[in-house]
Amino acid sequence: MAVTIEELYRNYGILADAKENLSQHKDAYQAILDGVRGGPKEKRLAAQFIPKFFSSFPELADAAINAQLDLCEDEDVSIRRQAIKELPRFATGENIFRVADILTQLLQTDDTAEFNQVNVALISIFKMDAKGTLGGLFSQILQGEDIVRERAIKFLATKLKTLPEDVMTKEVEDYVFAETKKVLEDVTGEEFVLLMRMVSALRVLQSVNGRQQLVELVVEQADLEQALNPADPDTVDRLLQCTRQALPLFSKNVHSTRFVTYFCEHVLPNLSTLTSPIAELDIQLEVLKLLAEMSPFCGDMEKLEANLNTLFTKLVEFMPLPPDEVENGENSASEEPKLQFSYVECLLFGFHQLGKKLPDFLVDKVDAERLKDFKIRLQYFARGLQVYIRQLRMALQGKTGDALKTEENKIKVVALKITNNINVLIKDLFHNPPSYKSTVTLSWKPVQKPEAAAPKRPSSEEMGSGTSTKKQIAPLPRRDARQIYNPPSGKYSASIGNFTYALSGAVSMQSSVAATGADEDEASGREAAGAEAGSTETHDTLLPELHHIRKSRADISPVTRGYC
């Protein structure tokens, strides 16, 4: 026979009045437990009464938890919310793991209010016993259903970082890291990203040793011992995901050597055959950007000369010969070489960084004929670069504030960064012997602004003398600081079109080479530099495909892939 509302209140009164003699009224508590088989009103009362006297009847602990669990699974959402709200009151001693396990399973609900209630309940038991709560969560992540696993991982990824240090102690963080390593043995791409972000934020892993452990974890996931299958999009995607997660961990003390080596030995030789996991992604540029970002943190490399040679070969591929240098007339006057600035910036930057480790590479390791060919390509690229930089500056001249925030001008600013970077690096390589001293910030990376130095306090003599500080005389320019890439008269015109900055962020240029007229073009450009009409004309003819700009692939959210 079902328990009535009156009976529930009467038994509640008996227990409330018993005080020290609660254990003598086991029958009254059992009657309250039976309330879960009543109607909606009886169930709501039972959901409140059961946890209130739970600790006084240890022999009925299992029955009480099971009764509350029945209410958590009731068809009536209001009853479920009430039961879930009271669940943390059962989280004592050995019950913490079980309650956490139950709450983790309840994350699968599709009711927003109920889902939020589960989150609140989990956070509350976290503060009682973090390690016990984590045990319940990781148990479901490792063994639970897919929907429960997915939501439990997202819960940890979003909530752990909000917990205070007195909850997330060193012991607790060590436990999180240990359990996460177990989960990472079989994860999807999205799960891998979430878990890596979670453990990367742990305070216990902020040391050099901690970051090195994280890199080792990523190396295992990337499977760098296996050769790359460029035709498999899942394999390519896994490498990209792992490299992106490893990038923030690299520093002068935590090296990127294994990743840079793998890219040189397995990725660059297959660059043109890589299968993109996303149709809109320029996979070649994405790979080259990752390599460029990693290269400054590369340590000692076993096969440095061979890997540098691979990088050099790939760089040469993207630096065309002048049309009159191409054999068999492969490039006619109507089809000029395409200067792919974004690709060249990445390859040139990577070569420049690794070249520091073997500065005599271009002097002693490359034969004379190959070096001569490279310098011809460099010179041709640099000449087209100078024309392009000049036209970009002319198009941006006088524009400030909101004018620079338009989509078109943002593209031009990025293009100017890319071309300036290439210009600086090419100048280094034209030194004899080649120099590797210049520093540039990759065009897609934010510029690191140095902290302003505090103004020097004037001495008492300077303050008391009444004389002004001596004006510093600007040093004379060094002979080797002069510009050496001015386009020769009569060969290169300033007529350049087909500028693209596609979905991947690639900047390229199709150069038009005229037999005569460069001097006139340059002169007219100088006259138009300060005139609004001249600036507008350059703007209209320079970049006809600006509307194709989109964000760089670095902003595209990761896709889910199986990492088994």
XYZ file of C-alpha atoms in Angstrom, residues 80-521:
442
model
C 14.068 14.675 -10.978
C 15.410 18.190 -10.338
C 14.449 18.013 -6.647
C 16.097 14.607 -6.249
C 19.262 15.744 -8.052
C 19.455 18.874 -5.923
C 19.527 16.724 -2.772
C 22.009 14.112 -4.060
C 25.153 15.852 -2.683
C 23.822 15.206 0.863
C 24.502 11.495 0.283
C 28.158 12.183 -0.655
C 29.825 11.125 2.584
C 32.710 8.742 3.113
C 32.702 5.818 0.715
C 29.516 7.052 -0.961
C 31.277 9.977 -2.700
C 32.439 7.818 -5.617
C 28.976 6.342 -6.131
C 27.229 9.718 -5.994
C 29.740 11.189 -8.446
C 29.228 8.228 -10.760
C 25.433 8.710 -10.620
C 25.665 12.458 -11.270
C 28.024 11.859 -14.187
C 25.476 9.537 -15.799
C 22.803 12.183 -15.298
C 24.786 14.605 -17.494
C 23.155 12.933 -20.486
C 19.854 14.740 -19.835
C 18.551 17.027 -22.583
C 16.642 19.276 -20.157
C 18.681 22.466 -19.717
C 17.530 23.222 -16.163
C 18.158 19.635 -15.100
C 21.573 19.619 -16.772
C 22.526 22.799 -14.906
C 21.326 21.230 -11.657
C 23.609 18.219 -12.250
C 26.537 20.587 -12.860
C 25.840 22.444 -9.614
C 25.607 19.163 -7.703
C 28.917 17.910 -9.130
C 30.688 21.145 -8.224
C 29.341 20.940 -4.664
C 30.675 17.399 -4.106
C 33.973 18.423 -5.741
C 34.452 20.788 -2.818
C 33.767 17.947 -0.373
C 36.135 15.398 -1.920
C 37.762 16.316 -5.224
C 39.638 13.060 -5.732
C 36.582 10.907 -4.969
C 34.468 12.981 -7.375
C 37.100 12.661 -10.090
C 37.051 8.888 -9.566
C 33.349 8.782 -10.453
C 33.805 11.069 -13.461
C 36.760 9.186 -14.922
C 35.017 5.865 -14.322
C 32.230 6.951 -16.673
C 34.676 8.498 -19.162
C 36.517 5.191 -19.444
C 33.548 2.831 -19.310
C 30.340 4.822 -19.820
C 28.194 5.447 -22.877
C 29.421 7.799 -25.588
C 27.099 10.678 -24.669
C 28.074 10.415 -20.984
C 31.788 10.251 -21.862
C 31.533 13.276 -24.135
C 29.736 15.424 -21.582
C 31.934 14.324 -18.697
C 35.059 15.360 -20.627
C 33.506 18.735 -21.463
C 32.538 19.178 -17.806
C 36.125 18.585 -16.662
C 37.574 20.786 -19.418
C 35.374 23.744 -18.467
C 34.999 23.389 -14.674
C 38.375 22.241 -13.346
C 40.050 25.549 -14.143
C 37.429 27.410 -12.096
C 38.070 25.477 -8.877
C 40.230 27.117 -6.176
C 43.683 25.896 -5.172
C 42.467 24.456 -1.872
C 40.287 22.070 -3.919
C 42.714 21.420 -6.780
C 45.701 20.453 -4.647
C 48.913 18.964 -6.050
C 47.679 15.469 -5.184
C 44.399 16.068 -7.008
C 46.153 17.524 -10.085
C 48.550 14.557 -10.197
C 45.514 12.269 -10.131
C 43.878 14.213 -12.990
C 47.027 13.900 -15.101
C 47.397 10.175 -14.404
C 43.767 9.423 -15.280
C 43.872 11.648 -18.358
C 46.796 9.642 -19.732
C 44.614 6.529 -19.511
C 41.806 8.251 -21.396
C 44.192 9.483 -24.105
C 44.952 5.911 -25.115
C 41.742 5.987 -27.186
C 40.237 9.386 -28.004
C 38.652 11.330 -30.840
C 40.214 14.502 -32.191
C 37.821 16.757 -30.288
C 38.366 14.832 -27.040
C 42.129 15.082 -27.484
C 41.982 18.865 -27.846
C 39.727 19.265 -24.775
C 41.837 16.980 -22.590
C 45.104 18.628 -23.625
C 43.730 22.076 -22.838
C 42.573 20.769 -19.474
C 45.893 19.243 -18.386
C 47.899 22.122 -19.872
C 46.165 24.443 -17.402
C 47.109 22.353 -14.346
C 49.413 24.290 -12.032
C 51.519 21.205 -11.347
C 52.519 21.115 -15.048
C 53.567 24.760 -15.437
C 57.251 24.008 -14.825
C 59.740 23.130 -17.570
C 59.535 19.489 -16.512
C 55.740 19.644 -16.584
C 55.627 21.093 -20.090
C 58.101 18.462 -21.221
C 55.766 15.752 -19.908
C 52.931 17.298 -21.886
C 55.046 17.324 -25.048
C 55.842 13.633 -24.518
C 52.115 12.999 -24.231
C 51.474 14.760 -27.543
C 54.352 12.920 -29.229
C 52.743 9.609 -28.293
C 49.434 10.738 -29.779
C 51.087 12.050 -32.953
C 52.751 8.664 -33.500
C 55.922 10.242 -34.850
C 57.599 6.846 -35.113
C 55.394 5.952 -38.090
C 55.766 7.247 -41.630
C 53.079 9.674 -42.757
C 50.357 8.484 -45.114
C 49.593 11.720 -47.023
C 46.498 10.205 -48.671
C 44.742 9.513 -45.348
C 42.907 12.647 -44.121
C 42.545 11.218 -40.593
C 46.304 10.700 -40.297
C 46.992 14.211 -41.593
C 44.382 15.666 -39.258
C 45.856 13.889 -36.252
C 49.291 15.321 -37.028
C 47.845 18.835 -37.366
C 45.847 18.558 -34.119
C 48.802 17.223 -32.160
C 51.168 19.856 -33.518
C 48.742 22.651 -32.636
C 48.494 21.369 -29.068
C 52.269 21.079 -28.753
C 53.045 24.563 -30.131
C 52.201 26.567 -26.959
C 54.397 24.221 -24.921
C 57.616 24.833 -26.861
C 60.241 27.218 -25.514
C 63.995 27.602 -25.357
C 63.994 24.833 -22.735
C 61.273 22.604 -24.207
C 62.332 21.812 -27.750
C 60.303 21.118 -30.873
C 63.057 18.993 -32.418
C 61.064 15.787 -32.914
C 58.196 17.601 -34.598
C 60.465 19.708 -36.834
C 62.425 16.587 -37.788
C 59.231 14.716 -38.656
C 57.962 17.593 -40.767
C 61.256 17.785 -42.676
C 61.575 14.029 -43.209
C 57.955 12.995 -43.804
C 55.739 16.019 -44.455
C 57.709 18.328 -46.760
C 58.533 15.565 -49.281
C 54.788 14.805 -49.495
C 53.545 18.390 -49.286
C 51.805 18.448 -52.670
C 50.009 15.123 -52.046
C 48.636 15.842 -48.558
C 44.907 15.184 -48.246
C 43.121 17.938 -46.345
C 40.633 16.900 -43.624
C 38.587 20.011 -44.482
C 37.702 20.932 -48.053
C 38.233 24.691 -47.586
C 41.594 24.299 -45.859
C 44.822 25.093 -47.729
C 46.615 22.123 -46.212
C 50.011 23.038 -47.663
C 49.978 26.509 -46.139
C 48.664 25.178 -42.826
C 51.548 22.714 -42.596
C 54.132 25.331 -43.547
C 52.812 27.769 -40.954
C 53.096 25.131 -38.223
C 56.649 24.316 -39.297
C 57.586 27.999 -39.274
C 56.172 28.509 -35.771
C 58.036 25.481 -34.405
C 61.392 26.176 -36.021
C 62.690 28.767 -33.484
C 62.430 26.158 -30.706
C 64.253 23.357 -32.499
C 67.181 21.961 -30.514
C 70.107 19.858 -31.701
C 69.061 17.771 -34.706
C 70.777 14.511 -35.647
C 70.332 14.913 -39.411
C 70.520 18.696 -39.553
C 72.226 18.955 -42.948
C 69.820 16.498 -44.600
C 66.758 18.193 -43.121
C 68.046 21.649 -43.995
C 68.595 20.423 -47.544
C 64.987 19.180 -47.702
C 63.742 22.554 -46.521
C 66.030 24.340 -48.989
C 64.761 22.199 -51.872
C 61.145 22.961 -51.006
C 61.928 26.685 -50.731
C 63.461 26.663 -54.216
C 60.283 25.065 -55.578
C 58.254 28.073 -54.479
C 60.747 30.642 -55.820
C 60.403 30.695 -59.620
C 63.071 31.530 -62.134
C 62.712 34.680 -64.224
C 60.846 33.951 -67.489
C 63.967 34.427 -69.623
C 65.824 31.868 -67.462
C 63.278 29.081 -67.946
C 64.390 26.438 -70.381
C 62.354 25.362 -73.426
C 60.126 28.441 -73.101
C 57.838 26.824 -70.543
C 56.677 30.250 -69.353
C 55.617 32.503 -72.166
C 55.149 36.253 -71.919
C 51.428 35.719 -71.316
C 51.981 33.405 -68.347
C 54.308 34.909 -65.783
C 55.446 33.010 -62.669
C 53.200 33.297 -59.636
C 54.922 34.632 -56.530
C 53.359 32.812 -53.576
C 54.327 35.108 -50.734
C 52.597 33.264 -47.874
C 54.313 29.973 -48.678
C 57.692 31.635 -49.180
C 57.431 33.539 -45.885
C 56.963 30.241 -43.987
C 59.699 28.336 -45.823
C 62.169 31.216 -45.753
C 61.569 31.767 -42.025
C 62.048 28.057 -41.271
C 65.190 27.887 -43.386
C 66.522 31.019 -41.687
C 65.933 29.534 -38.216
C 67.527 26.150 -38.957
C 70.270 27.819 -40.968
C 71.538 29.436 -37.754
C 72.550 25.958 -36.612
C 74.582 25.331 -39.774
C 75.608 28.801 -41.020
C 77.977 27.454 -43.705
C 75.233 25.436 -45.414
C 74.905 27.758 -48.417
C 78.685 28.212 -48.578
C 80.036 24.657 -48.201
C 77.068 22.275 -48.438
C 75.441 23.503 -51.669
C 77.287 23.117 -54.985
C 78.124 26.230 -57.003
C 75.597 25.619 -59.788
C 72.742 25.091 -57.358
C 73.729 28.157 -55.337
C 73.864 30.272 -58.506
C 70.367 29.084 -59.429
C 69.088 29.928 -55.941
C 70.498 33.451 -56.063
C 68.885 34.062 -59.452
C 65.547 33.010 -57.972
C 66.115 35.159 -54.888
C 66.957 38.183 -57.031
C 63.874 37.741 -59.227
C 61.619 37.290 -56.215
C 63.146 40.289 -54.451
C 62.636 42.571 -57.446
C 58.973 41.662 -57.743
C 58.718 42.073 -53.976
C 60.009 45.646 -54.091
C 57.430 46.644 -56.705
C 54.689 45.041 -54.680
C 55.749 46.654 -51.375
C 55.847 50.050 -53.056
C 52.319 49.664 -54.442
C 50.959 48.406 -51.111
C 52.448 51.390 -49.296
C 50.989 53.732 -51.873
C 47.541 52.149 -51.463
C 47.734 52.496 -47.662
C 49.268 55.960 -47.634
C 47.361 58.464 -45.522
C 44.914 55.878 -44.181
C 44.493 55.757 -40.411
C 41.977 54.670 -37.787
C 38.714 53.324 -39.194
C 40.006 53.466 -42.753
C 42.535 50.745 -41.937
C 39.824 48.564 -40.388
C 37.996 47.884 -43.630
C 38.300 44.338 -44.960
C 40.285 45.453 -48.007
C 42.814 47.461 -46.045
C 43.226 44.723 -43.437
C 44.289 42.436 -46.276
C 46.756 44.999 -47.557
C 48.251 45.450 -44.100
C 48.760 41.675 -43.786
C 50.230 41.528 -47.286
C 52.648 44.299 -46.353
C 53.739 42.379 -43.250
C 54.390 39.260 -45.315
C 56.357 41.046 -48.009
C 58.409 43.051 -45.502
C 59.300 39.834 -43.649
C 60.441 38.161 -46.849
C 62.430 41.250 -47.796
C 64.338 41.243 -44.494
C 65.123 37.510 -44.707
C 66.269 37.719 -48.338
C 68.655 40.527 -47.448
C 70.234 38.259 -44.815
C 70.764 35.479 -47.350
C 72.418 37.880 -49.819
C 75.157 38.728 -47.353
C 78.517 37.129 -48.106
C 78.635 34.824 -46.229
C 74.865 34.533 -45.591
C 73.742 36.044 -42.300
C 71.079 34.706 -39.956
C 70.912 37.600 -37.513
C 67.705 39.401 -38.512
C 64.557 38.890 -36.464
C 61.026 39.060 -37.842
C 57.582 38.311 -36.427
C 55.557 35.962 -38.608
C 52.757 37.880 -40.329
C 49.918 35.990 -38.615
C 51.426 36.307 -35.135
C 50.829 39.321 -32.877
C 53.783 41.647 -32.556
C 55.412 41.444 -29.127
C 55.722 45.024 -27.972
C 58.752 45.582 -25.739
C 58.095 47.208 -22.404
C 58.817 50.917 -22.454
C 61.999 51.716 -20.610
C 61.683 54.115 -17.703
C 62.984 57.607 -18.569
C 66.472 58.261 -17.300
C 66.551 60.604 -14.354
C 68.723 63.644 -15.129
C 71.799 64.118 -12.990
C 72.073 66.973 -10.502
C 74.622 68.652 -12.774
C 72.224 68.585 -15.710
C 69.389 69.936 -13.575
C 71.461 72.670 -12.041
C 73.417 73.835 -15.040
C 70.401 75.278 -16.827
C 71.669 73.891 -20.129
C 69.735 71.483 -22.253
C 70.882 67.941 -22.842
C 73.097 67.571 -25.870
C 71.231 66.578 -28.981
C 72.309 63.158 -30.168
C 73.694 63.036 -33.671
C 72.170 60.329 -35.814
C 74.809 57.804 -36.918
C 75.705 57.713 -40.577
C 74.144 54.799 -42.466
C 76.403 51.809 -42.923
C 77.499 51.022 -46.448
C 76.050 47.531 -46.263
C 72.670 48.879 -45.094
C 71.761 50.282 -48.498
C 68.845 48.905 -50.542
C 70.145 46.441 -53.131
C 66.909 45.230 -54.686
C 65.628 48.273 -56.628
C 64.040 47.058 -59.876
C 66.300 47.741 -62.873
C 65.043 50.336 -65.320
C 63.148 49.086 -68.320
C 62.517 45.547 -67.080
C 59.952 45.356 -64.278
C 56.794 47.429 -64.368
C 54.548 48.250 -61.425
C 51.575 46.598 -63.122
C 50.741 43.764 -60.758
C 47.396 42.069 -60.332
C 45.683 38.861 -59.295
C 46.359 39.348 -55.584
C 44.673 36.630 -53.530
C 44.366 35.986 -49.853
C 42.274 32.848 -49.886
C 40.510 30.893 -47.139
C 43.856 29.610 -45.977
C 45.343 33.075 -45.741
C 47.738 32.655 -48.688
C 49.033 35.782 -50.366
C 50.198 35.447 -53.945
C 50.968 37.679 -56.886
C 51.018 37.263 -60.641
C 53.731 39.606 -61.873
C 53.509 41.295 -65.252
C 56.921 41.956 -66.728
C 57.206 44.663 -69.373
C 60.123 45.132 -71.682
C 60.092 48.920 -71.216
C 58.395 51.642 -69.234
C 59.497 50.941 -65.661
C 61.018 54.380 -65.220
C 57.809 56.078 -66.340
C 55.715 53.876 -64.051
